[in-house]
Amino acid sequence: MTVTTPQPHRTSRAVLVAAWAVPVMVAGQFALLSGVPIAVVLIGSLRRRRHRRWAAALAAVYATALVLWLAGPSTAPSLSKFLSPVATALFTAAGVVVAVAVSRRAR
């Protein structure tokens, strides 16, 4: 009789790719479309308890930027144009922090 120990859940490749896609998309001026990989990271974090805080923080940054753009008196045609260079750098840095956290936990 063979007894196998349960393997810890590994982070899926889709979540890892999505986590790294967020800062790339924001830095590449596709901030509005970065909501798709953020959703993938959020859904993937449902299985991994350690990722939930990171994914929630990234979603909060995205939601805050989106609400400020939509509710504010801005005439910017896109979320990327609305974000200042400092906000873009902070949003990108938040994406990198989450991607590193997810990558480190994947091993």
CSV table of N, CA, C and O in Angstrom, one decimal:
chain,number,residue,atom,x,y,z
A,1,MET,N,0.8,-1.2,0.0
A,1,MET,CA,0.0,0.0,0.0
A,1,MET,C,0.9,1.2,0.0
A,1,MET,O,1.8,1.4,0.8
A,2,THR,N,0.6,2.2,-0.9
A,2,THR,CA,1.4,3.4,-1.0
A,2,THR,C,0.6,4.5,-0.4
A,2,THR,O,-0.6,4.7,-0.7
A,3,VAL,N,1.2,5.3,0.4
A,3,VAL,CA,0.6,6.4,1.1
A,3,VAL,C,1.3,7.7,0.5
A,3,VAL,O,2.5,7.8,0.5
A,4,THR,N,0.5,8.5,-0.1
A,4,THR,CA,1.0,9.8,-0.6
A,4,THR,C,0.6,10.9,0.3
A,4,THR,O,-0.5,11.0,0.8
A,5,THR,N,1.5,11.8,0.4
A,5,THR,CA,1.2,13.0,1.2
A,5,THR,C,0.6,14.1,0.3
A,5,THR,O,1.0,14.2,-0.9
A,6,PRO,N,-0.4,14.8,0.7
A,6,PRO,CA,-1.0,15.8,-0.2
A,6,PRO,C,0.0,16.9,-0.5
A,6,PRO,O,0.7,17.4,0.4
A,7,GLN,N,0.0,17.2,-1.7
A,7,GLN,CA,0.9,18.3,-2.2
A,7,GLN,C,0.2,19.6,-1.9
A,7,GLN,O,-1.0,19.8,-2.1
A,8,PRO,N,1.0,20.6,-1.5
A,8,PRO,CA,0.4,21.9,-1.3
A,8,PRO,C,0.0,22.5,-2.6
A,8,PRO,O,0.6,22.2,-3.7
A,9,HIS,N,-1.1,23.3,-2.6
A,9,HIS,CA,-1.6,23.9,-3.8
A,9,HIS,C,-0.5,24.8,-4.4
A,9,HIS,O,0.0,25.7,-3.7
A,10,ARG,N,-0.2,24.6,-5.7
A,10,ARG,CA,0.7,25.5,-6.3
A,10,ARG,C,-0.1,26.6,-7.1
A,10,ARG,O,-1.3,26.3,-7.5
A,11,THR,N,0.4,27.8,-7.2
A,11,THR,CA,-0.2,28.8,-7.9
A,11,THR,C,-0.3,28.5,-9.4
A,11,THR,O,0.7,28.0,-10.0
A,12,SER,N,-1.4,28.6,-10.0
A,12,SER,CA,-1.5,28.3,-11.4
A,12,SER,C,-0.7,29.2,-12.3
A,12,SER,O,-0.5,30.3,-11.9
A,13,ARG,N,-0.4,28.7,-13.4
A,13,ARG,CA,0.4,29.5,-14.4
A,13,ARG,C,-0.4,30.7,-14.9
A,13,ARG,O,0.1,31.8,-15.1
A,14,ALA,N,-1.7,30.6,-15.0
A,14,ALA,CA,-2.6,31.7,-15.4
A,14,ALA,C,-2.5,32.9,-14.4
A,14,ALA,O,-2.5,34.0,-14.8
A,15,VAL,N,-2.5,32.5,-13.1
A,15,VAL,CA,-2.5,33.6,-12.1
A,15,VAL,C,-1.1,34.2,-12.1
A,15,VAL,O,-1.0,35.5,-12.0
A,16,LEU,N,0.0,33.5,-12.3
A,16,LEU,CA,1.3,34.1,-12.4
A,16,LEU,C,1.4,35.0,-13.6
A,16,LEU,O,2.0,36.1,-13.5
A,17,VAL,N,1.0,34.6,-14.7
A,17,VAL,CA,1.0,35.4,-15.9
A,17,VAL,C,0.2,36.7,-15.8
A,17,VAL,O,0.6,37.8,-16.1
A,18,ALA,N,-1.0,36.5,-15.2
A,18,ALA,CA,-1.9,37.6,-15.0
A,18,ALA,C,-1.3,38.6,-14.0
A,18,ALA,O,-1.3,39.8,-14.2
A,19,ALA,N,-0.6,38.1,-12.9
A,19,ALA,CA,0.0,39.0,-11.9
A,19,ALA,C,1.1,39.8,-12.6
A,19,ALA,O,1.3,41.0,-12.3
A,20,TRP,N,1.9,39.2,-13.4
A,20,TRP,CA,3.0,40.0,-14.1
A,20,TRP,C,2.4,40.8,-15.2
A,20,TRP,O,3.1,41.8,-15.6
A,21,ALA,N,1.3,40.5,-15.8
A,21,ALA,CA,0.7,41.3,-16.9
A,21,ALA,C,0.2,42.7,-16.4
A,21,ALA,O,0.2,43.6,-17.1
A,22,VAL,N,-0.2,42.7,-15.1
A,22,VAL,CA,-0.8,44.0,-14.6
A,22,VAL,C,0.2,45.1,-14.7
A,22,VAL,O,-0.1,46.2,-15.3
A,23,PRO,N,1.4,45.0,-14.1
A,23,PRO,CA,2.4,46.2,-14.2
A,23,PRO,C,2.8,46.5,-15.6
A,23,PRO,O,3.0,47.6,-16.0
A,24,VAL,N,2.9,45.4,-16.4
A,24,VAL,CA,3.3,45.6,-17.8
A,24,VAL,C,2.2,46.4,-18.6
A,24,VAL,O,2.5,47.4,-19.3
A,25,MET,N,1.0,46.1,-18.3
A,25,MET,CA,-0.1,46.8,-19.0
A,25,MET,C,-0.3,48.2,-18.5
A,25,MET,O,-0.5,49.1,-19.3
A,26,VAL,N,-0.1,48.4,-17.2
A,26,VAL,CA,-0.2,49.8,-16.7
A,26,VAL,C,0.9,50.7,-17.2
A,26,VAL,O,0.7,51.8,-17.7
A,27,ALA,N,2.1,50.1,-17.2
A,27,ALA,CA,3.3,50.9,-17.7
A,27,ALA,C,3.2,51.1,-19.2
A,27,ALA,O,3.7,52.1,-19.7
A,28,GLY,N,2.5,50.2,-19.9
A,28,GLY,CA,2.3,50.3,-21.4
A,28,GLY,C,1.1,51.1,-21.8
A,28,GLY,O,0.7,51.0,-22.9
A,29,GLN,N,0.5,51.8,-20.8
A,29,GLN,CA,-0.6,52.7,-21.1
A,29,GLN,C,-1.9,51.9,-21.5
A,29,GLN,O,-2.7,52.4,-22.3
A,30,PHE,N,-2.1,50.7,-20.9
A,30,PHE,CA,-3.3,50.0,-21.0
A,30,PHE,C,-4.0,49.7,-19.6
A,30,PHE,O,-4.3,48.6,-19.3
A,31,ALA,N,-4.1,50.8,-18.9
A,31,ALA,CA,-4.5,50.7,-17.5
A,31,ALA,C,-5.9,50.1,-17.3
A,31,ALA,O,-6.2,49.4,-16.4
A,32,LEU,N,-6.8,50.6,-18.2
A,32,LEU,CA,-8.2,50.1,-18.1
A,32,LEU,C,-8.3,48.6,-18.4
A,32,LEU,O,-9.0,47.9,-17.7
A,33,LEU,N,-7.5,48.1,-19.4
A,33,LEU,CA,-7.6,46.7,-19.7
A,33,LEU,C,-6.9,45.8,-18.6
A,33,LEU,O,-7.1,44.6,-18.6
A,34,SER,N,-6.1,46.5,-17.8
A,34,SER,CA,-5.5,45.7,-16.7
A,34,SER,C,-6.5,45.1,-15.7
A,34,SER,O,-6.1,44.3,-14.9
A,35,GLY,N,-7.7,45.5,-15.8
A,35,GLY,CA,-8.8,45.0,-15.0
A,35,GLY,C,-9.0,43.5,-15.2
A,35,GLY,O,-9.4,42.7,-14.3
A,36,VAL,N,-8.7,43.0,-16.4
A,36,VAL,CA,-8.9,41.6,-16.8
A,36,VAL,C,-7.9,40.7,-16.0
A,36,VAL,O,-8.3,39.8,-15.3
A,37,PRO,N,-6.6,41.0,-16.1
A,37,PRO,CA,-5.6,40.2,-15.3
A,37,PRO,C,-5.8,40.4,-13.8
A,37,PRO,O,-5.6,39.5,-13.0
A,38,ILE,N,-6.3,41.6,-13.4
A,38,ILE,CA,-6.6,41.7,-11.9
A,38,ILE,C,-7.7,40.8,-11.5
A,38,ILE,O,-7.7,40.2,-10.4
A,39,ALA,N,-8.7,40.7,-12.4
A,39,ALA,CA,-9.8,39.7,-12.1
A,39,ALA,C,-9.3,38.3,-12.0
A,39,ALA,O,-9.8,37.5,-11.1
A,40,VAL,N,-8.4,37.9,-12.9
A,40,VAL,CA,-7.8,36.6,-12.9
A,40,VAL,C,-7.1,36.4,-11.6
A,40,VAL,O,-7.2,35.3,-10.9
A,41,VAL,N,-6.3,37.3,-11.1
A,41,VAL,CA,-5.6,37.2,-9.9
A,41,VAL,C,-6.5,37.1,-8.7
A,41,VAL,O,-6.3,36.3,-7.8
A,42,LEU,N,-7.6,37.9,-8.7
A,42,LEU,CA,-8.6,37.8,-7.6
A,42,LEU,C,-9.3,36.4,-7.6
A,42,LEU,O,-9.4,35.8,-6.5
A,43,ILE,N,-9.7,35.9,-8.7
A,43,ILE,CA,-10.3,34.6,-8.8
A,43,ILE,C,-9.3,33.5,-8.4
A,43,ILE,O,-9.6,32.6,-7.6
A,44,GLY,N,-8.1,33.6,-8.8
A,44,GLY,CA,-7.0,32.7,-8.4
A,44,GLY,C,-6.7,32.7,-6.9
A,44,GLY,O,-6.3,31.7,-6.3
A,45,SER,N,-6.9,33.9,-6.3
A,45,SER,CA,-6.6,34.0,-4.9
A,45,SER,C,-7.6,33.4,-4.0
A,45,SER,O,-7.4,33.3,-2.8
A,46,LEU,N,-8.7,33.0,-4.6
A,46,LEU,CA,-9.7,32.3,-3.8
A,46,LEU,C,-9.2,31.0,-3.2
A,46,LEU,O,-9.6,30.5,-2.2
A,47,ARG,N,-8.4,30.3,-4.0
A,47,ARG,CA,-7.8,29.1,-3.6
A,47,ARG,C,-6.6,29.2,-2.6
A,47,ARG,O,-6.3,28.3,-1.8
A,48,ARG,N,-5.9,30.3,-2.7
A,48,ARG,CA,-4.7,30.5,-1.9
A,48,ARG,C,-5.0,31.6,-0.9
A,48,ARG,O,-5.1,32.8,-1.2
A,49,ARG,N,-5.1,31.2,0.3
A,49,ARG,CA,-5.3,32.2,1.4
A,49,ARG,C,-4.3,33.3,1.5
A,49,ARG,O,-4.6,34.4,1.8
A,50,ARG,N,-3.0,32.9,1.3
A,50,ARG,CA,-1.9,33.9,1.4
A,50,ARG,C,-2.0,35.0,0.4
A,50,ARG,O,-1.5,36.1,0.6
A,51,HIS,N,-2.6,34.7,-0.8
A,51,HIS,CA,-2.7,35.7,-1.9
A,51,HIS,C,-3.8,36.7,-1.7
A,51,HIS,O,-3.9,37.7,-2.4
A,52,ARG,N,-4.8,36.4,-0.9
A,52,ARG,CA,-6.0,37.2,-0.8
A,52,ARG,C,-5.7,38.6,-0.5
A,52,ARG,O,-6.3,39.5,-1.1
A,53,ARG,N,-4.9,38.9,0.5
A,53,ARG,CA,-4.6,40.3,0.8
A,53,ARG,C,-3.9,41.0,-0.3
A,53,ARG,O,-4.3,42.2,-0.5
A,54,TRP,N,-3.0,40.4,-0.9
A,54,TRP,CA,-2.3,41.0,-2.0
A,54,TRP,C,-3.2,41.3,-3.2
A,54,TRP,O,-3.2,42.4,-3.7
A,55,ALA,N,-4.0,40.3,-3.5
A,55,ALA,CA,-5.0,40.5,-4.6
A,55,ALA,C,-6.0,41.6,-4.3
A,55,ALA,O,-6.4,42.4,-5.1
A,56,ALA,N,-6.5,41.6,-3.1
A,56,ALA,CA,-7.5,42.6,-2.6
A,56,ALA,C,-6.8,44.0,-2.7
A,56,ALA,O,-7.5,45.0,-3.1
A,57,ALA,N,-5.6,44.2,-2.3
A,57,ALA,CA,-4.9,45.5,-2.3
A,57,ALA,C,-4.8,46.0,-3.7
A,57,ALA,O,-5.0,47.1,-4.0
A,58,LEU,N,-4.4,45.1,-4.6
A,58,LEU,CA,-4.2,45.5,-6.0
A,58,LEU,C,-5.6,45.9,-6.6
A,58,LEU,O,-5.7,46.8,-7.3
A,59,ALA,N,-6.6,45.1,-6.3
A,59,ALA,CA,-8.0,45.4,-6.8
A,59,ALA,C,-8.4,46.8,-6.2
A,59,ALA,O,-9.1,47.5,-6.9
A,60,ALA,N,-8.1,47.1,-5.0
A,60,ALA,CA,-8.5,48.3,-4.4
A,60,ALA,C,-7.8,49.5,-5.1
A,60,ALA,O,-8.4,50.6,-5.3
A,61,VAL,N,-6.5,49.3,-5.4
A,61,VAL,CA,-5.8,50.4,-6.1
A,61,VAL,C,-6.4,50.6,-7.5
A,61,VAL,O,-6.7,51.8,-7.9
A,62,TYR,N,-6.8,49.6,-8.2
A,62,TYR,CA,-7.4,49.7,-9.5
A,62,TYR,C,-8.8,50.3,-9.4
A,62,TYR,O,-9.1,51.2,-10.1
A,63,ALA,N,-9.6,49.9,-8.4
A,63,ALA,CA,-10.9,50.4,-8.2
A,63,ALA,C,-10.9,51.9,-7.9
A,63,ALA,O,-11.7,52.7,-8.4
A,64,THR,N,-10.0,52.3,-7.0
A,64,THR,CA,-9.8,53.7,-6.6
A,64,THR,C,-9.5,54.5,-7.9
A,64,THR,O,-10.1,55.6,-8.1
A,65,ALA,N,-8.6,54.1,-8.6
A,65,ALA,CA,-8.2,54.9,-9.8
A,65,ALA,C,-9.4,54.9,-10.8
A,65,ALA,O,-9.7,56.0,-11.4
A,66,LEU,N,-10.1,53.8,-11.0
A,66,LEU,CA,-11.2,53.8,-11.9
A,66,LEU,C,-12.3,54.7,-11.5
A,66,LEU,O,-12.9,55.4,-12.2
A,67,VAL,N,-12.7,54.7,-10.2
A,67,VAL,CA,-13.7,55.5,-9.6
A,67,VAL,C,-13.4,57.0,-9.7
A,67,VAL,O,-14.2,57.8,-10.1
A,68,LEU,N,-12.1,57.3,-9.4
A,68,LEU,CA,-11.7,58.7,-9.5
A,68,LEU,C,-11.8,59.2,-10.9
A,68,LEU,O,-12.2,60.3,-11.2
A,69,TRP,N,-11.5,58.4,-11.9
A,69,TRP,CA,-11.5,58.8,-13.3
A,69,TRP,C,-13.0,58.9,-13.8
A,69,TRP,O,-13.3,59.9,-14.4
A,70,LEU,N,-13.8,57.9,-13.4
A,70,LEU,CA,-15.2,58.0,-13.9
A,70,LEU,C,-16.1,59.0,-13.1
A,70,LEU,O,-16.9,59.7,-13.7
A,71,ALA,N,-15.8,59.2,-11.9
A,71,ALA,CA,-16.7,60.1,-11.1
A,71,ALA,C,-16.1,61.6,-11.1
A,71,ALA,O,-16.9,62.5,-10.8
A,72,GLY,N,-14.9,61.8,-11.4
A,72,GLY,CA,-14.3,63.1,-11.4
A,72,GLY,C,-14.7,63.9,-12.6
A,72,GLY,O,-15.2,63.5,-13.6
A,73,PRO,N,-14.3,65.2,-12.5
A,73,PRO,CA,-14.6,66.1,-13.6
A,73,PRO,C,-13.6,66.0,-14.8
A,73,PRO,O,-13.4,67.0,-15.5
A,74,SER,N,-12.9,64.9,-14.9
A,74,SER,CA,-11.8,64.8,-15.8
A,74,SER,C,-12.4,64.7,-17.3
A,74,SER,O,-13.4,64.1,-17.5
A,75,THR,N,-11.6,65.2,-18.2
A,75,THR,CA,-12.0,65.1,-19.6
A,75,THR,C,-11.0,64.1,-20.3
A,75,THR,O,-11.0,64.0,-21.5
A,76,ALA,N,-10.2,63.3,-19.5
A,76,ALA,CA,-9.3,62.4,-20.1
A,76,ALA,C,-10.1,61.3,-20.8
A,76,ALA,O,-11.0,60.7,-20.2
A,77,PRO,N,-9.6,60.9,-22.0
A,77,PRO,CA,-10.4,59.9,-22.7
A,77,PRO,C,-10.1,58.5,-22.2
A,77,PRO,O,-10.9,57.6,-22.6
A,78,SER,N,-9.1,58.2,-21.4
A,78,SER,CA,-8.8,56.9,-20.9
A,78,SER,C,-8.3,57.0,-19.5
A,78,SER,O,-7.8,58.0,-19.1
A,79,LEU,N,-8.3,55.8,-18.9
A,79,LEU,CA,-7.7,55.7,-17.5
A,79,LEU,C,-6.2,56.0,-17.6
A,79,LEU,O,-5.7,56.7,-16.7
A,80,SER,N,-5.5,55.5,-18.6
A,80,SER,CA,-4.1,55.8,-18.7
A,80,SER,C,-3.8,57.3,-18.8
A,80,SER,O,-2.8,57.7,-18.3
A,81,LYS,N,-4.5,58.0,-19.6
A,81,LYS,CA,-4.3,59.4,-19.7
A,81,LYS,C,-4.7,60.2,-18.5
A,81,LYS,O,-4.1,61.2,-18.2
A,82,PHE,N,-5.6,59.6,-17.7
A,82,PHE,CA,-6.0,60.3,-16.5
A,82,PHE,C,-5.0,60.2,-15.4
A,82,PHE,O,-4.8,61.1,-14.6
A,83,LEU,N,-4.3,59.0,-15.3
A,83,LEU,CA,-3.3,58.8,-14.3
A,83,LEU,C,-2.1,59.7,-14.5
A,83,LEU,O,-1.5,59.9,-15.6
A,84,SER,N,-1.7,60.4,-13.4
A,84,SER,CA,-0.5,61.2,-13.4
A,84,SER,C,0.8,60.2,-13.5
A,84,SER,O,0.6,59.0,-13.2
A,85,PRO,N,1.9,60.8,-13.9
A,85,PRO,CA,3.1,59.9,-13.9
A,85,PRO,C,3.4,59.3,-12.5
A,85,PRO,O,3.8,58.1,-12.4
A,86,VAL,N,3.1,60.0,-11.4
A,86,VAL,CA,3.3,59.4,-10.1
A,86,VAL,C,2.3,58.3,-9.8
A,86,VAL,O,2.7,57.3,-9.3
A,87,ALA,N,1.1,58.5,-10.2
A,87,ALA,CA,0.0,57.5,-10.0
A,87,ALA,C,0.3,56.3,-10.8
A,87,ALA,O,0.1,55.1,-10.4
A,88,THR,N,0.8,56.5,-12.0
A,88,THR,CA,1.2,55.4,-12.9
A,88,THR,C,2.3,54.6,-12.3
A,88,THR,O,2.3,53.3,-12.2
A,89,ALA,N,3.3,55.3,-11.7
A,89,ALA,CA,4.4,54.6,-11.1
A,89,ALA,C,4.0,53.8,-9.9
A,89,ALA,O,4.4,52.7,-9.6
A,90,LEU,N,3.1,54.4,-9.0
A,90,LEU,CA,2.6,53.7,-7.9
A,90,LEU,C,1.7,52.5,-8.2
A,90,LEU,O,1.9,51.5,-7.6
A,91,PHE,N,0.9,52.6,-9.2
A,91,PHE,CA,0.1,51.5,-9.7
A,91,PHE,C,0.9,50.4,-10.2
A,91,PHE,O,0.7,49.2,-10.0
A,92,THR,N,2.0,50.8,-11.0
A,92,THR,CA,2.9,49.8,-11.5
A,92,THR,C,3.7,49.1,-10.4
A,92,THR,O,3.8,47.9,-10.4
A,93,ALA,N,4.1,49.9,-9.4
A,93,ALA,CA,4.8,49.3,-8.3
A,93,ALA,C,3.9,48.4,-7.5
A,93,ALA,O,4.4,47.3,-7.1
A,94,ALA,N,2.7,48.7,-7.3
A,94,ALA,CA,1.8,47.8,-6.6
A,94,ALA,C,1.6,46.5,-7.4
A,94,ALA,O,1.6,45.4,-6.8
A,95,GLY,N,1.5,46.6,-8.7
A,95,GLY,CA,1.4,45.4,-9.5
A,95,GLY,C,2.7,44.5,-9.4
A,95,GLY,O,2.6,43.3,-9.3
A,96,VAL,N,3.8,45.2,-9.4
A,96,VAL,CA,5.1,44.4,-9.2
A,96,VAL,C,5.2,43.7,-7.9
A,96,VAL,O,5.6,42.6,-7.8
A,97,VAL,N,4.8,44.4,-6.8
A,97,VAL,CA,4.8,43.8,-5.5
A,97,VAL,C,3.9,42.6,-5.4
A,97,VAL,O,4.3,41.6,-4.9
A,98,VAL,N,2.7,42.7,-6.0
A,98,VAL,CA,1.8,41.6,-6.0
A,98,VAL,C,2.3,40.4,-6.8
A,98,VAL,O,2.3,39.3,-6.4
A,99,ALA,N,2.9,40.7,-8.0
A,99,ALA,CA,3.5,39.7,-8.8
A,99,ALA,C,4.6,39.0,-8.2
A,99,ALA,O,4.7,37.8,-8.2
A,100,VAL,N,5.5,39.7,-7.5
A,100,VAL,CA,6.6,39.1,-6.7
A,100,VAL,C,6.1,38.2,-5.6
A,100,VAL,O,6.5,37.1,-5.4
A,101,ALA,N,5.0,38.7,-4.9
A,101,ALA,CA,4.5,38.0,-3.8
A,101,ALA,C,3.9,36.7,-4.3
A,101,ALA,O,4.0,35.6,-3.7
A,102,VAL,N,3.1,36.7,-5.4
A,102,VAL,CA,2.5,35.5,-6.0
A,102,VAL,C,3.6,34.6,-6.5
A,102,VAL,O,3.5,33.4,-6.3
A,103,SER,N,4.6,35.1,-7.1
A,103,SER,CA,5.7,34.3,-7.6
A,103,SER,C,6.5,33.6,-6.5
A,103,SER,O,6.9,32.4,-6.7
A,104,ARG,N,6.7,34.3,-5.4
A,104,ARG,CA,7.5,33.7,-4.3
A,104,ARG,C,6.7,32.6,-3.7
A,104,ARG,O,7.2,31.6,-3.2
A,105,ARG,N,5.4,32.8,-3.6
A,105,ARG,CA,4.5,31.7,-3.0
A,105,ARG,C,4.3,30.6,-3.9
A,105,ARG,O,3.8,29.5,-3.5
A,106,ALA,N,4.6,30.7,-5.2
A,106,ALA,CA,4.3,29.7,-6.2
A,106,ALA,C,5.3,28.5,-6.0
A,106,ALA,O,5.0,27.4,-6.4
A,107,ARG,N,6.5,28.8,-5.5
A,107,ARG,CA,7.5,27.7,-5.4
A,107,ARG,C,7.2,26.8,-4.3
A,107,ARG,O,6.5,26.9,-3.4
